[in-house]
Amino acid sequence: MPIIETQGLSYTYSPGTPYKKDAIKGISIKIEKGDFVGIIGHTGSGKSTLVQHLNGLLRPTSGKVLLNGRDIWENPKKIREVRFKVGLVFQYPEHQLFEETAYKDIAFGPSNMGLDGDEIDKRVRTAARFVGLKDELLEKSPFELSGGEKRRVAIAGVMAMQPEVLILDEPTAGLDPKGRDMILGQIAEYQKENGATVILVSHSMEDIARTTKKVLVMNKGSVAMFDETQIVFSRAEELQSIGLSVPAVTRIFMQLRGMGYNVGDNAYTVKQAVERLLPLLKREVGNND
Amino acid sequence: MIDITLGQYFPGNSFLHRMDPRVKMVLIFLYIFSVFIPQNWVGLGLAVAFLVFVIILSRLPVKLIFKSIKPIIPLVLITSALNIFYISDGTTLFKWGFIQITTKGITTASFIAIRIICLIAGSSLLTYTTSPTTLTDALERLLSPLKVVKLNVHELAMMMTIALRFIPTLIEETDKIMSAQKARGADLESGGLMQRIRALIPIIVPLFVSSFRRAFDLATAMECRCYRGGERRTRMKQMKMRVPDYISIVVVLAFAAGLLGLNFIFKSVL
Ligand SMILES: Nc1ncnc2c1ncn2[C@@H]1O[C@H](COP(=O)(O)OP(=O)(O)OP(=O)(O)O)[C@@H](O)[C@H]1O
Ligand SMILES: [Mg+2]
């Protein structure tokens, strides 16, 4: 049974006004337990709207969201429990910090769950370790931290709830390359260690290529593709036709092939490219001898 | 989702939407005053008919107009009731103890009710067909003669425009922060009064932080573009009166004069 399933999910913002907007239309997807799913799509294609349905922040205009096979809106009073199971880190989550210390801010989620003090402390420290926050930073006011540190505190705040499904909406937007690599690495580690299901929304094809197993491509509120990462990036022309790019490495491979080199299948991570190109280079060097 | 339609602008491209906002503002004020002219049913009927005509011109959904009237219905009912019970001249229709209902009372009450409704519906036409920023812009220009009494009209209008401009932003921001805290299990809906107030802290603190950040950013951005108040500023959007605006002025003036004239032709019923 898929851990999350949506059936014909549609959502309209401001219905019945001139500002009416069908943000997502008839989305039906299944996400299996332990999957690492990437969501890509043009600005305004409905990615954020979609993920806000998965933890019950938005109530579908039509369609259903099933968590472990049960409609999450079956009992609207219990929707908070869904939010503890499906953790969502918003776009620019550092804007939601409010406590006096980073520690207390990370503890906000777990204490809402009604856990006892020891358990909360354990979870806060585990989550902080995961995102690479040093102990002395935990006692600082979140407003004194740097942008990247704030971002980590906010992500830790959701990780500390230890959700079965962790959703991150552009967690690396506006970070430097090193900070980006670090956060992505930590998310991948969290996934491995907890066997959690992770959904990552991102505009960076490189990030998606490197971390995810499956990719959901959104276009104008509908699902354009939903498949293994490799398969999705092999359909580069289709991606480009809906205004998305492919990882730079994949573009290089496409050009090499266009120039007449027999480089085989497209690679979409640097590691793959190295594996693919090295033998070819060796052969060339051999021929020259 | 917070559903506040402040600055209830309803975009469109009707005659009313395209009018010079200054003219529109003045004429709607003129209409509101005119509603108090009629002393007879014919005049009042004309005032209502004129309003209906303008509503049709505005091409707004009638539902919207009713929505603007709804909140004042209690007020209308109370004033009408007071009038019915207090006015004791005219033919008595009904008497019970000290309560007395007369024809005159009913007439006056209906007049007042209809006037209030016309007044509200008329002024809502202004806010429905003009965006808040255009409105303050028009106000600035209409009030600019007050410069002679050292009132800084430009700065006042600027403050109003900025405030109006940021209301939707703040609502959106509040919405987003609420969602983010709900995602962390914040419970905003249950508990006693104290608990609910405490539950607001995770929303208010980030909201203040971001409002200050926005205010500073805006100030910096304005200074970077050498903003220096109203002195010798030119405008991107020039307001210009066109033929339809002049026609509207003539029509509304004729309407007001007509109402005055009708008062002489027909006997006052009040
Ligand atoms: N609160 C809202 N009210 C009205 N319309 C909205 C709201 N939020 C989003 N929309 C609209 O819904 C559509 C989908 O928005 P959404 O935020 O889901 O896009 P996105 O794919 O996350 O984009 P981005 O990559 O820029 O974050 C957009 O056209 C947007 O204008
Ligand atoms: Mg988004």
PDB file of C-alpha atoms in Angstrom, chain A residues 16-19 52 55 57 80 83-84 86-88 90-91 95-98 105-106 108-109 112 143 154 157-158 161, chain B residues 1 9-11 63 173 176-187 189-190 201-203 205-207 209-210 213:
ATOM      1  CA  GLY A  16     -16.161  32.743  -7.263  1.00  0.00           C
ATOM      2  CA  THR A  17     -14.107  35.912  -7.651  1.00  0.00           C
ATOM      3  CA  PRO A  18     -12.298  37.433 -10.638  1.00  0.00           C
ATOM      4  CA  TYR A  19      -9.069  36.226  -8.981  1.00  0.00           C
ATOM      5  CA  GLN A  52       0.208  21.628   1.219  1.00  0.00           C
ATOM      6  CA  ASN A  55      -0.404  17.306   5.272  1.00  0.00           C
ATOM      7  CA  LEU A  57      -3.066  22.452   5.269  1.00  0.00           C
ATOM      8  CA  ARG A  80      -3.372  17.690  13.523  1.00  0.00           C
ATOM      9  CA  ARG A  83       0.494  16.944  10.370  1.00  0.00           C
ATOM     10  CA  PHE A  84       2.643  15.100  12.885  1.00  0.00           C
ATOM     11  CA  VAL A  86       3.583  14.314   7.399  1.00  0.00           C
ATOM     12  CA  GLY A  87       6.075  17.050   8.209  1.00  0.00           C
ATOM     13  CA  LEU A  88       6.213  20.013   5.839  1.00  0.00           C
ATOM     14  CA  PHE A  90       7.859  25.617   3.914  1.00  0.00           C
ATOM     15  CA  GLN A  91       9.593  27.732   1.330  1.00  0.00           C
ATOM     16  CA  HIS A  95      10.480  33.390   8.463  1.00  0.00           C
ATOM     17  CA  GLN A  96       8.470  31.291  10.883  1.00  0.00           C
ATOM     18  CA  LEU A  97      10.971  31.331  13.780  1.00  0.00           C
ATOM     19  CA  PHE A  98       9.640  33.020  16.904  1.00  0.00           C
ATOM     20  CA  ASP A 105      12.005  26.856  18.467  1.00  0.00           C
ATOM     21  CA  ILE A 106      13.004  23.351  17.431  1.00  0.00           C
ATOM     22  CA  PHE A 108       7.862  23.752  19.331  1.00  0.00           C
ATOM     23  CA  GLY A 109       6.696  20.892  17.119  1.00  0.00           C
ATOM     24  CA  ASN A 112       2.763  20.334  20.384  1.00  0.00           C
ATOM     25  CA  PHE A 143      17.223  36.100  15.118  1.00  0.00           C
ATOM     26  CA  ALA A 154      13.650  25.683  10.829  1.00  0.00           C
ATOM     27  CA  GLY A 157      12.046  22.048  13.861  1.00  0.00           C
ATOM     28  CA  VAL A 158      10.148  19.758  11.489  1.00  0.00           C
ATOM     29  CA  MET A 161       8.703  15.688  15.025  1.00  0.00           C
TER      30      MET A 161
ATOM     31  CA  MET B   1      -7.685  31.396   4.706  1.00  0.00           C
ATOM     32  CA  TYR B   9     -11.924  46.620  -5.561  1.00  0.00           C
ATOM     33  CA  PHE B  10     -13.632  44.506  -8.208  1.00  0.00           C
ATOM     34  CA  PRO B  11     -11.583  44.780 -11.396  1.00  0.00           C
ATOM     35  CA  LYS B  63     -24.745  40.175  -5.489  1.00  0.00           C
ATOM     36  CA  GLU B 173       2.117  36.738   5.161  1.00  0.00           C
ATOM     37  CA  LYS B 176       1.716  31.695   5.316  1.00  0.00           C
ATOM     38  CA  ILE B 177       3.017  31.928   8.880  1.00  0.00           C
ATOM     39  CA  MET B 178      -0.177  30.375  10.196  1.00  0.00           C
ATOM     40  CA  SER B 179       0.211  27.493   7.770  1.00  0.00           C
ATOM     41  CA  ALA B 180       3.842  27.028   8.726  1.00  0.00           C
ATOM     42  CA  GLN B 181       3.014  26.899  12.432  1.00  0.00           C
ATOM     43  CA  LYS B 182       0.054  24.613  11.830  1.00  0.00           C
ATOM     44  CA  ALA B 183       2.416  22.326   9.963  1.00  0.00           C
ATOM     45  CA  ARG B 184       4.342  22.112  13.220  1.00  0.00           C
ATOM     46  CA  GLY B 185       1.174  21.169  15.041  1.00  0.00           C
ATOM     47  CA  ALA B 186       0.197  24.590  16.397  1.00  0.00           C
ATOM     48  CA  ASP B 187      -3.357  24.426  17.658  1.00  0.00           C
ATOM     49  CA  GLU B 189      -8.695  26.505  17.163  1.00  0.00           C
ATOM     50  CA  SER B 190      -9.235  25.007  20.576  1.00  0.00           C
ATOM     51  CA  ILE B 201       2.529  34.305  19.849  1.00  0.00           C
ATOM     52  CA  PRO B 202       4.057  32.003  17.201  1.00  0.00           C
ATOM     53  CA  ILE B 203       2.168  34.015  14.604  1.00  0.00           C
ATOM     54  CA  VAL B 205       6.280  37.456  16.522  1.00  0.00           C
ATOM     55  CA  PRO B 206       7.289  36.384  12.988  1.00  0.00           C
ATOM     56  CA  LEU B 207       4.727  38.811  11.578  1.00  0.00           C
ATOM     57  CA  VAL B 209       9.779  40.667  12.461  1.00  0.00           C
ATOM     58  CA  SER B 210       8.856  40.494   8.803  1.00  0.00           C
ATOM     59  CA  ARG B 213      12.120  43.976   7.691  1.00  0.00           C
TER      60      ARG B 213
END
